Amino acid sequence: MEPRKVAQAVYWVGAVDWDRRLFDELIPLPDGTSYNAYLVRGSEKTALVDAVDPTMTEVLLERLRSSGVKTLDYVVANHAEQDHSGAIPRILELHPGATVLCTPKCKAFLMDLLHLPPERIREVADGESVSLGDRTLRFIHFPWVHWPETMLTWVPESKILLSCDLFGSHLATTELFPADGPALLRAAKRYYAEIMMPFRGVIEKNLARLDGLDIAVIAPSHGPMFGQPRLILDAYRNWISSAPRNLAVVAYVSMHDSTRRMAMHLVEALSQRGVRVQLFNLIGADVGKLAMALVDAATVILASPTVLMGAHPKVAEAAYLTNLLKPKARFLAIVGSFGWGGKMAEQLVGMLGSVKAEVLPPVLVKGLPKASDFAALDKLADDIGARHAALPEPGNR
Ligand code: FEO
């Protein structure tokens, strides 16, 4: 359990969680994750930047022991969420002279979430610097990535930006700087989609604040580091700012095959009109992949049978998640089947109020779809095809 050098005087002392399969009891982690903590060793003082999930405290402590560092002067808490702060109480026990540095909001969180004593915490202002001798920690308040209290830590002499959750990925690997850049970007896009997308407006504004920094390494608190920062900075700008793409997401559940037939017909009809489609059967679907598709999709179509007058709960769940993620989709449609009536379309549209999209006329079918119902789906595909005509293709971003 040795520390690993990531930049001059900066060492990775984190933990790889190969086996974790769920985050927040919600987000699937098919590739595990890591909790990255960094040791910054100045000529006079030493700081630990972020800690690890409480389940991995011993791994962090072992790496710190191996580093030979006897005394920590500072523990920087870029973010209060427990996967990065959970080990701090134990660190403070072992290093009674260490002071926690964080934003004022983060201090309040650390006191609430971990019962850290306030006298061990020092608030730092946006732009404030703390000297470690020949290294400096400069703090950049960066709220809403994805909590309100977050900051980034810049070490100018080492040209490394310790960016906490921002630019992270849930990827367990022994490679700090993976050779497979496209695979890393896919993991980072999934992470962006699941965690950062709802906050893309505020992230976009704050990204401009990094423009003046001569960054050689971006080191987030999950997943690998970026030795070519432009890769992830450009990717984020694309995901945040670019127009939605010529992509329709069709997410469906079917109980007695009516809705499945409608979904399949729509996939074909849209495809014939030049619209790229990603289809998700919500029974067993990977919501991470659904979130990734929502980064690009111009149209979201939810297809549901009717259960006791409303949408199928799995479709309602997808609508709820989509609403939380606030994708930049421009068009929304509800299709599905019913036996004796219901308010499924109104219910689902009502759940999607945060998605600022044009709602297209629903196609609701009594029982198995007939020829006239498939014609209505063709008309919906015509409408979507016309609206997508000028949109850029999804590409490989
Ligand atoms: Fe990785 Fe928001 O904690």
CSV table of C-alpha atoms and ligand atoms in Angstrom, one decimal:
chain,number,residue,atom,x,y,z
A,1,MET,CA,0.0,0.0,0.0
A,2,GLU,CA,2.5,2.6,-1.2
A,3,PRO,CA,1.7,6.1,-2.1
A,4,ARG,CA,2.0,6.8,-5.9
A,5,LYS,CA,3.4,10.0,-7.3
A,6,VAL,CA,1.1,11.9,-9.6
A,7,ALA,CA,2.9,15.2,-9.8
A,8,GLN,CA,6.0,16.9,-8.2
A,9,ALA,CA,5.4,16.6,-4.4
A,10,VAL,CA,1.9,15.2,-4.9
A,11,TYR,CA,1.1,11.6,-4.2
A,12,TRP,CA,-2.0,9.5,-4.5
A,13,VAL,CA,-2.9,7.8,-1.2
A,14,GLY,CA,-6.4,6.7,-2.1
A,15,ALA,CA,-8.3,3.4,-2.2
A,16,VAL,CA,-9.7,1.4,-5.1
A,17,ASP,CA,-13.1,-0.2,-4.4
A,18,TRP,CA,-13.2,-3.0,-6.9
A,19,ASP,CA,-16.3,-4.6,-5.5
A,20,ARG,CA,-18.7,-1.7,-5.0
A,21,ARG,CA,-21.7,-2.2,-7.3
A,22,LEU,CA,-24.1,0.6,-6.2
A,23,PHE,CA,-23.6,4.2,-5.1
A,24,ASP,CA,-26.2,6.0,-3.1
A,25,GLU,CA,-28.3,2.8,-3.3
A,26,LEU,CA,-29.1,4.1,-6.8
A,27,ILE,CA,-26.3,4.4,-9.2
A,28,PRO,CA,-24.9,1.2,-10.7
A,29,LEU,CA,-21.2,0.8,-10.6
A,30,PRO,CA,-20.4,-1.9,-13.2
A,31,ASP,CA,-16.7,-1.0,-13.0
A,32,GLY,CA,-16.3,-0.3,-9.3
A,33,THR,CA,-14.9,3.0,-8.2
A,34,SER,CA,-12.1,4.6,-6.3
A,35,TYR,CA,-11.8,7.3,-3.6
A,36,ASN,CA,-8.8,9.4,-4.4
A,37,ALA,CA,-6.9,11.1,-1.6
A,38,TYR,CA,-3.8,13.1,-2.3
A,39,LEU,CA,-0.8,14.0,-0.1
A,40,VAL,CA,0.9,17.3,-0.9
A,41,ARG,CA,4.3,17.5,0.6
A,42,GLY,CA,5.7,21.0,0.9
A,43,SER,CA,9.2,21.9,2.3
A,44,GLU,CA,7.6,23.0,5.5
A,45,LYS,CA,4.2,21.5,5.9
A,46,THR,CA,2.2,18.5,4.6
A,47,ALA,CA,-1.5,18.4,3.6
A,48,LEU,CA,-3.9,15.6,2.9
A,49,VAL,CA,-6.4,16.7,0.2
A,50,ASP,CA,-9.6,14.7,0.6
A,51,ALA,CA,-9.9,11.4,2.4
A,52,VAL,CA,-11.8,8.2,1.5
A,53,ASP,CA,-15.0,6.4,2.1
A,54,PRO,CA,-15.2,5.2,5.8
A,55,THR,CA,-15.1,1.6,4.6
A,56,MET,CA,-11.6,2.2,3.2
A,57,THR,CA,-10.1,4.1,6.1
A,58,GLU,CA,-7.5,1.5,6.8
A,59,VAL,CA,-6.2,1.6,3.2
A,60,LEU,CA,-5.7,5.3,3.4
A,61,LEU,CA,-4.0,5.0,6.8
A,62,GLU,CA,-1.7,2.3,5.5
A,63,ARG,CA,-0.7,4.4,2.5
A,64,LEU,CA,0.0,7.4,4.8
A,65,ARG,CA,2.2,5.1,7.0
A,66,SER,CA,4.1,3.9,4.0
A,67,SER,CA,4.7,7.5,2.9
A,68,GLY,CA,6.8,8.1,6.0
A,69,VAL,CA,4.8,11.2,6.9
A,70,LYS,CA,4.6,11.5,10.6
A,71,THR,CA,2.6,14.7,10.9
A,72,LEU,CA,-0.2,16.1,8.8
A,73,ASP,CA,-0.6,19.9,9.2
A,74,TYR,CA,-3.8,20.2,7.1
A,75,VAL,CA,-6.6,18.0,5.9
A,76,VAL,CA,-8.3,19.7,3.0
A,77,ALA,CA,-12.0,18.8,2.6
A,78,ASN,CA,-12.9,19.8,-0.9
A,79,HIS,CA,-16.4,18.2,-0.4
A,80,ALA,CA,-18.3,17.0,2.6
A,81,GLU,CA,-19.9,13.9,1.2
A,82,GLN,CA,-18.9,10.9,3.2
A,83,ASP,CA,-17.2,9.0,0.4
A,84,HIS,CA,-14.4,11.7,0.6
A,85,SER,CA,-14.8,12.9,4.2
A,86,GLY,CA,-15.8,9.7,6.0
A,87,ALA,CA,-12.2,8.9,7.1
A,88,ILE,CA,-11.5,12.4,8.4
A,89,PRO,CA,-12.5,11.8,12.0
A,90,ARG,CA,-10.0,9.0,12.3
A,91,ILE,CA,-7.3,11.1,10.6
A,92,LEU,CA,-7.9,13.9,13.1
A,93,GLU,CA,-7.6,11.5,16.0
A,94,LEU,CA,-4.2,10.3,14.7
A,95,HIS,CA,-3.0,13.8,13.8
A,96,PRO,CA,-4.0,16.0,16.7
A,97,GLY,CA,-2.2,19.0,15.2
A,98,ALA,CA,-4.0,18.8,11.9
A,99,THR,CA,-6.5,21.5,10.9
A,100,VAL,CA,-9.3,20.9,8.4
A,101,LEU,CA,-9.5,23.5,5.6
A,102,CYS,CA,-12.8,23.9,3.8
A,103,THR,CA,-15.5,26.3,2.6
A,104,PRO,CA,-17.8,27.8,5.2
A,105,LYS,CA,-20.7,25.7,4.0
A,106,CYS,CA,-18.5,22.6,4.1
A,107,LYS,CA,-17.7,23.3,7.7
A,108,ALA,CA,-21.4,23.2,8.6
A,109,PHE,CA,-21.8,20.0,6.7
A,110,LEU,CA,-18.8,18.3,8.3
A,111,MET,CA,-20.2,19.2,11.8
A,112,ASP,CA,-23.6,17.8,10.9
A,113,LEU,CA,-22.5,14.7,9.0
A,114,LEU,CA,-19.5,13.7,11.0
A,115,HIS,CA,-19.7,15.7,14.2
A,116,LEU,CA,-16.3,17.2,13.6
A,117,PRO,CA,-15.4,19.6,16.4
A,118,PRO,CA,-15.6,23.2,15.0
A,119,GLU,CA,-12.3,24.2,16.6
A,120,ARG,CA,-10.5,21.7,14.3
A,121,ILE,CA,-11.9,23.4,11.2
A,122,ARG,CA,-10.7,26.6,9.5
A,123,GLU,CA,-12.8,28.1,6.8
A,124,VAL,CA,-11.0,29.2,3.6
A,125,ALA,CA,-12.1,32.0,1.3
A,126,ASP,CA,-12.5,31.7,-2.5
A,127,GLY,CA,-9.0,32.4,-4.0
A,128,GLU,CA,-7.3,32.0,-0.6
A,129,SER,CA,-3.8,30.4,-0.6
A,130,VAL,CA,-2.1,28.4,2.2
A,131,SER,CA,1.6,27.9,2.0
A,132,LEU,CA,3.3,24.6,2.6
A,133,GLY,CA,6.7,26.0,2.0
A,134,ASP,CA,7.7,25.4,-1.6
A,135,ARG,CA,4.1,24.3,-2.4
A,136,THR,CA,0.9,26.3,-2.2
A,137,LEU,CA,-2.7,25.2,-1.9
A,138,ARG,CA,-5.0,27.7,-3.6
A,139,PHE,CA,-8.7,27.2,-3.1
A,140,ILE,CA,-11.3,27.7,-5.8
A,141,HIS,CA,-14.8,27.7,-4.5
A,142,PHE,CA,-16.8,25.7,-7.0
A,143,PRO,CA,-20.4,25.2,-5.7
A,144,TRP,CA,-22.9,22.8,-7.1
A,145,VAL,CA,-20.6,20.1,-8.4
A,146,HIS,CA,-22.8,18.5,-7.1
A,147,TRP,CA,-23.3,19.8,-3.6
A,148,PRO,CA,-23.4,23.5,-2.6
A,149,GLU,CA,-20.2,23.5,-0.5
A,150,THR,CA,-17.6,22.2,-2.9
A,151,MET,CA,-14.2,23.7,-3.8
A,152,LEU,CA,-11.2,22.6,-5.9
A,153,THR,CA,-7.6,22.8,-4.8
A,154,TRP,CA,-4.9,24.1,-7.1
A,155,VAL,CA,-1.2,23.5,-6.5
A,156,PRO,CA,0.4,25.9,-8.9
A,157,GLU,CA,4.0,24.8,-8.4
A,158,SER,CA,3.0,21.2,-9.4
A,159,LYS,CA,0.5,22.4,-12.0
A,160,ILE,CA,-2.1,19.9,-10.6
A,161,LEU,CA,-5.8,20.6,-10.0
A,162,LEU,CA,-7.4,18.4,-7.4
A,163,SER,CA,-10.9,18.7,-8.6
A,164,CYS,CA,-12.9,16.4,-6.2
A,165,ASP,CA,-16.0,14.9,-7.8
A,166,LEU,CA,-15.7,17.3,-10.9
A,167,PHE,CA,-14.2,15.4,-13.8
A,168,GLY,CA,-14.4,12.1,-11.9
A,169,SER,CA,-15.4,8.6,-13.1
A,170,HIS,CA,-16.5,5.5,-11.4
A,171,LEU,CA,-13.7,3.2,-12.6
A,172,ALA,CA,-11.7,0.8,-10.5
A,173,THR,CA,-8.2,0.4,-12.1
A,174,THR,CA,-4.6,0.2,-11.1
A,175,GLU,CA,-3.8,2.8,-13.8
A,176,LEU,CA,-3.6,6.3,-12.5
A,177,PHE,CA,-3.2,7.6,-16.1
A,178,PRO,CA,-4.9,5.0,-18.3
A,179,ALA,CA,-3.6,4.4,-21.8
A,180,ASP,CA,-7.2,3.9,-23.1
A,181,GLY,CA,-8.4,7.5,-23.3
A,182,PRO,CA,-11.7,6.7,-25.0
A,183,ALA,CA,-12.7,4.2,-22.3
A,184,LEU,CA,-11.9,6.8,-19.6
A,185,LEU,CA,-13.9,9.4,-21.4
A,186,ARG,CA,-16.9,7.0,-21.6
A,187,ALA,CA,-16.7,6.4,-17.8
A,188,ALA,CA,-16.4,10.1,-17.2
A,189,LYS,CA,-19.4,10.8,-19.4
A,190,ARG,CA,-21.4,8.3,-17.5
A,191,TYR,CA,-20.4,10.0,-14.3
A,192,TYR,CA,-21.2,13.4,-15.7
A,193,ALA,CA,-24.6,12.1,-16.8
A,194,GLU,CA,-25.5,10.6,-13.4
A,195,ILE,CA,-24.0,13.3,-11.1
A,196,MET,CA,-23.2,16.6,-12.8
A,197,MET,CA,-25.8,17.0,-15.6
A,198,PRO,CA,-28.4,18.7,-13.5
A,199,PHE,CA,-25.9,21.4,-12.6
A,200,ARG,CA,-24.5,22.0,-16.0
A,201,GLY,CA,-25.5,25.6,-16.1
A,202,VAL,CA,-23.5,26.6,-13.0
A,203,ILE,CA,-20.6,24.3,-14.0
A,204,GLU,CA,-20.4,26.0,-17.3
A,205,LYS,CA,-20.1,29.4,-15.7
A,206,ASN,CA,-17.5,28.3,-13.2
A,207,LEU,CA,-15.4,26.4,-15.8
A,208,ALA,CA,-14.3,29.7,-17.2
A,209,ARG,CA,-12.5,30.4,-13.9
A,210,LEU,CA,-10.1,27.6,-14.8
A,211,ASP,CA,-9.0,29.2,-18.1
A,212,GLY,CA,-6.1,31.1,-16.6
A,213,LEU,CA,-4.5,28.1,-15.0
A,214,ASP,CA,-1.6,26.3,-16.6
A,215,ILE,CA,-2.9,22.8,-15.7
A,216,ALA,CA,-0.7,19.8,-16.4
A,217,VAL,CA,-2.8,17.2,-14.4
A,218,ILE,CA,-6.4,17.1,-13.4
A,219,ALA,CA,-6.8,14.7,-10.4
A,220,PRO,CA,-10.4,14.1,-9.4
A,221,SER,CA,-11.6,12.2,-6.4
A,222,HIS,CA,-13.0,9.2,-8.3
A,223,GLY,CA,-11.3,7.3,-11.1
A,224,PRO,CA,-8.1,8.0,-13.0
A,225,MET,CA,-6.3,11.3,-13.5
A,226,PHE,CA,-6.0,13.2,-16.7
A,227,GLY,CA,-2.4,13.9,-17.9
A,228,GLN,CA,-4.0,15.8,-20.9
A,229,PRO,CA,-6.5,18.1,-19.2
A,230,ARG,CA,-7.8,19.4,-22.5
A,231,LEU,CA,-9.4,16.0,-23.1
A,232,ILE,CA,-11.8,16.2,-20.2
A,233,LEU,CA,-12.2,20.0,-20.2
A,234,ASP,CA,-13.3,19.9,-23.9
A,235,ALA,CA,-15.5,16.9,-23.2
A,236,TYR,CA,-17.3,18.7,-20.4
A,237,ARG,CA,-17.8,21.8,-22.6
A,238,ASN,CA,-19.3,19.5,-25.3
A,239,TRP,CA,-21.6,17.7,-22.9
A,240,ILE,CA,-22.7,20.9,-21.3
A,241,SER,CA,-23.0,23.3,-24.1
A,242,SER,CA,-23.5,21.6,-27.4
A,243,ALA,CA,-26.9,21.4,-29.0
A,244,PRO,CA,-28.9,18.1,-28.4
A,245,ARG,CA,-28.2,15.5,-31.0
A,246,ASN,CA,-30.2,13.6,-33.6
A,247,LEU,CA,-31.0,10.9,-31.0
A,248,ALA,CA,-34.3,9.7,-29.6
A,249,VAL,CA,-34.4,7.7,-26.4
A,250,VAL,CA,-37.3,5.3,-26.2
A,251,ALA,CA,-37.7,3.9,-22.7
A,252,TYR,CA,-40.5,1.3,-22.3
A,253,VAL,CA,-42.1,-1.4,-20.2
A,254,SER,CA,-44.6,-3.8,-21.6
A,255,MET,CA,-46.9,-6.2,-19.6
A,256,HIS,CA,-48.9,-8.0,-22.3
A,257,ASP,CA,-46.9,-7.0,-25.5
A,258,SER,CA,-49.0,-4.0,-26.6
A,259,THR,CA,-46.5,-1.4,-25.5
A,260,ARG,CA,-43.6,-3.4,-26.7
A,261,ARG,CA,-45.1,-3.6,-30.2
A,262,MET,CA,-45.6,0.2,-30.1
A,263,ALA,CA,-42.0,0.8,-29.0
A,264,MET,CA,-40.6,-1.5,-31.7
A,265,HIS,CA,-42.7,0.2,-34.3
A,266,LEU,CA,-41.5,3.6,-33.2
A,267,VAL,CA,-37.9,2.5,-33.3
A,268,GLU,CA,-38.3,1.3,-37.0
A,269,ALA,CA,-40.3,4.4,-38.0
A,270,LEU,CA,-37.9,6.8,-36.5
A,271,SER,CA,-34.9,5.0,-37.9
A,272,GLN,CA,-36.5,5.1,-41.4
A,273,ARG,CA,-36.8,8.9,-41.0
A,274,GLY,CA,-33.1,9.2,-40.2
A,275,VAL,CA,-33.5,9.5,-36.4
A,276,ARG,CA,-30.9,7.6,-34.4
A,277,VAL,CA,-32.7,5.7,-31.5
A,278,GLN,CA,-31.5,4.1,-28.3
A,279,LEU,CA,-34.1,1.7,-26.8
A,280,PHE,CA,-34.3,0.8,-23.1
A,281,ASN,CA,-36.5,-1.9,-21.7
A,282,LEU,CA,-36.8,-0.5,-18.2
A,283,ILE,CA,-37.1,-3.9,-16.7
A,284,GLY,CA,-33.4,-4.5,-15.9
A,285,ALA,CA,-32.1,-1.5,-17.8
A,286,ASP,CA,-28.8,0.1,-16.7
A,287,VAL,CA,-29.9,3.5,-15.6
A,288,GLY,CA,-26.3,4.7,-16.1
A,289,LYS,CA,-26.6,4.0,-19.8
A,290,LEU,CA,-30.0,5.7,-19.9
A,291,ALA,CA,-28.5,8.8,-18.2
A,292,MET,CA,-25.6,8.8,-20.8
A,293,ALA,CA,-28.1,8.7,-23.7
A,294,LEU,CA,-29.9,11.6,-22.1
A,295,VAL,CA,-26.8,13.8,-22.3
A,296,ASP,CA,-27.2,13.8,-26.1
A,297,ALA,CA,-30.8,13.0,-26.9
A,298,ALA,CA,-33.1,15.6,-28.5
A,299,THR,CA,-36.2,13.5,-27.9
A,300,VAL,CA,-37.3,11.4,-25.0
A,301,ILE,CA,-40.2,9.0,-25.5
A,302,LEU,CA,-41.7,7.1,-22.6
A,303,ALA,CA,-43.8,4.1,-23.4
A,304,SER,CA,-45.9,2.6,-20.7
A,305,PRO,CA,-48.8,0.2,-20.1
A,306,THR,CA,-51.5,1.5,-17.7
A,307,VAL,CA,-51.5,0.1,-14.2
A,308,LEU,CA,-54.5,1.0,-12.0
A,309,MET,CA,-55.2,4.2,-14.0
A,310,GLY,CA,-51.5,5.3,-14.0
A,311,ALA,CA,-48.1,4.6,-15.6
A,312,HIS,CA,-46.2,1.4,-14.8
A,313,PRO,CA,-44.1,2.2,-11.7
A,314,LYS,CA,-40.9,1.4,-13.6
A,315,VAL,CA,-41.8,4.1,-16.2
A,316,ALA,CA,-42.8,6.5,-13.5
A,317,GLU,CA,-39.3,5.9,-11.9
A,318,ALA,CA,-37.6,6.6,-15.3
A,319,ALA,CA,-39.7,9.8,-15.6
A,320,TYR,CA,-38.7,10.8,-12.0
A,321,LEU,CA,-35.0,10.2,-12.7
A,322,THR,CA,-35.2,12.0,-16.0
A,323,ASN,CA,-36.7,15.0,-14.3
A,324,LEU,CA,-34.0,15.0,-11.6
A,325,LEU,CA,-31.3,14.8,-14.3
A,326,LYS,CA,-32.8,17.7,-16.3
A,327,PRO,CA,-31.4,16.7,-19.7
A,328,LYS,CA,-31.4,19.2,-22.5
A,329,ALA,CA,-34.0,17.3,-24.6
A,330,ARG,CA,-36.2,19.5,-26.7
A,331,PHE,CA,-39.1,17.1,-27.4
A,332,LEU,CA,-41.0,14.7,-25.2
A,333,ALA,CA,-43.7,12.1,-26.1
A,334,ILE,CA,-45.7,9.6,-24.2
A,335,VAL,CA,-47.1,6.5,-25.9
A,336,GLY,CA,-48.7,3.4,-24.4
A,337,SER,CA,-51.6,1.2,-24.0
A,338,PHE,CA,-54.6,0.9,-21.6
A,339,GLY,CA,-57.4,-1.5,-20.9
A,340,TRP,CA,-60.3,0.7,-19.7
A,341,GLY,CA,-58.9,4.2,-19.3
A,342,GLY,CA,-56.5,6.2,-17.2
A,343,LYS,CA,-54.4,9.4,-17.0
A,344,MET,CA,-51.0,7.9,-17.7
A,345,ALA,CA,-49.9,10.6,-20.2
A,346,GLU,CA,-50.9,13.5,-18.0
A,347,GLN,CA,-49.3,11.8,-15.0
A,348,LEU,CA,-45.9,11.3,-16.8
A,349,VAL,CA,-45.8,14.8,-18.3
A,350,GLY,CA,-46.6,16.2,-14.9
A,351,MET,CA,-43.6,14.4,-13.5
A,352,LEU,CA,-41.3,15.9,-16.1
A,353,GLY,CA,-41.7,19.6,-15.3
A,354,SER,CA,-38.0,20.3,-15.1
A,355,VAL,CA,-37.4,19.1,-18.7
A,356,LYS,CA,-38.1,22.2,-20.7
A,357,ALA,CA,-39.3,20.3,-23.8
A,358,GLU,CA,-42.1,20.6,-26.3
A,359,VAL,CA,-44.6,17.9,-25.5
A,360,LEU,CA,-45.8,16.1,-28.6
A,361,PRO,CA,-49.3,14.6,-28.8
A,362,PRO,CA,-49.5,11.3,-27.0
A,363,VAL,CA,-50.4,8.0,-28.7
A,364,LEU,CA,-52.5,5.9,-26.4
A,365,VAL,CA,-54.0,2.6,-27.6
A,366,LYS,CA,-56.8,0.5,-26.2
A,367,GLY,CA,-55.5,-3.1,-26.1
A,368,LEU,CA,-53.3,-4.4,-28.9
A,369,PRO,CA,-52.4,-1.7,-31.4
A,370,LYS,CA,-54.3,-1.7,-34.7
A,371,ALA,CA,-53.4,-0.4,-38.1
A,372,SER,CA,-54.7,3.1,-37.2
A,373,ASP,CA,-52.6,3.1,-34.0
A,374,PHE,CA,-49.5,2.3,-36.0
A,375,ALA,CA,-50.4,5.1,-38.4
A,376,ALA,CA,-50.6,7.4,-35.4
A,377,LEU,CA,-47.1,6.3,-34.4
A,378,ASP,CA,-45.9,7.0,-37.9
A,379,LYS,CA,-47.3,10.5,-37.6
A,380,LEU,CA,-45.4,10.9,-34.4
A,381,ALA,CA,-42.3,9.7,-36.1
A,382,ASP,CA,-42.9,12.2,-38.9
A,383,ASP,CA,-43.1,15.0,-36.4
A,384,ILE,CA,-40.0,14.0,-34.6
A,385,GLY,CA,-38.1,13.4,-37.9
A,386,ALA,CA,-38.9,16.9,-39.1
A,387,ARG,CA,-37.8,18.4,-35.8
A,388,HIS,CA,-34.5,16.5,-35.9
A,389,ALA,CA,-33.7,17.3,-39.5
A,390,ALA,CA,-31.2,20.0,-38.7
A,391,LEU,CA,-29.7,18.5,-35.6
A,392,PRO,CA,-26.1,17.2,-35.4
A,393,GLU,CA,-25.4,13.5,-35.3
A,394,PRO,CA,-24.5,12.0,-31.9
A,395,GLY,CA,-20.9,11.1,-32.9
A,396,ASN,CA,-18.6,9.4,-30.4
A,397,ARG,CA,-18.4,11.9,-27.7
B,1,FEO,FE1,-17.9,11.4,-4.6
B,1,FEO,FE2,-20.2,13.8,-4.0
B,1,FEO,O1,-19.0,12.5,-3.5
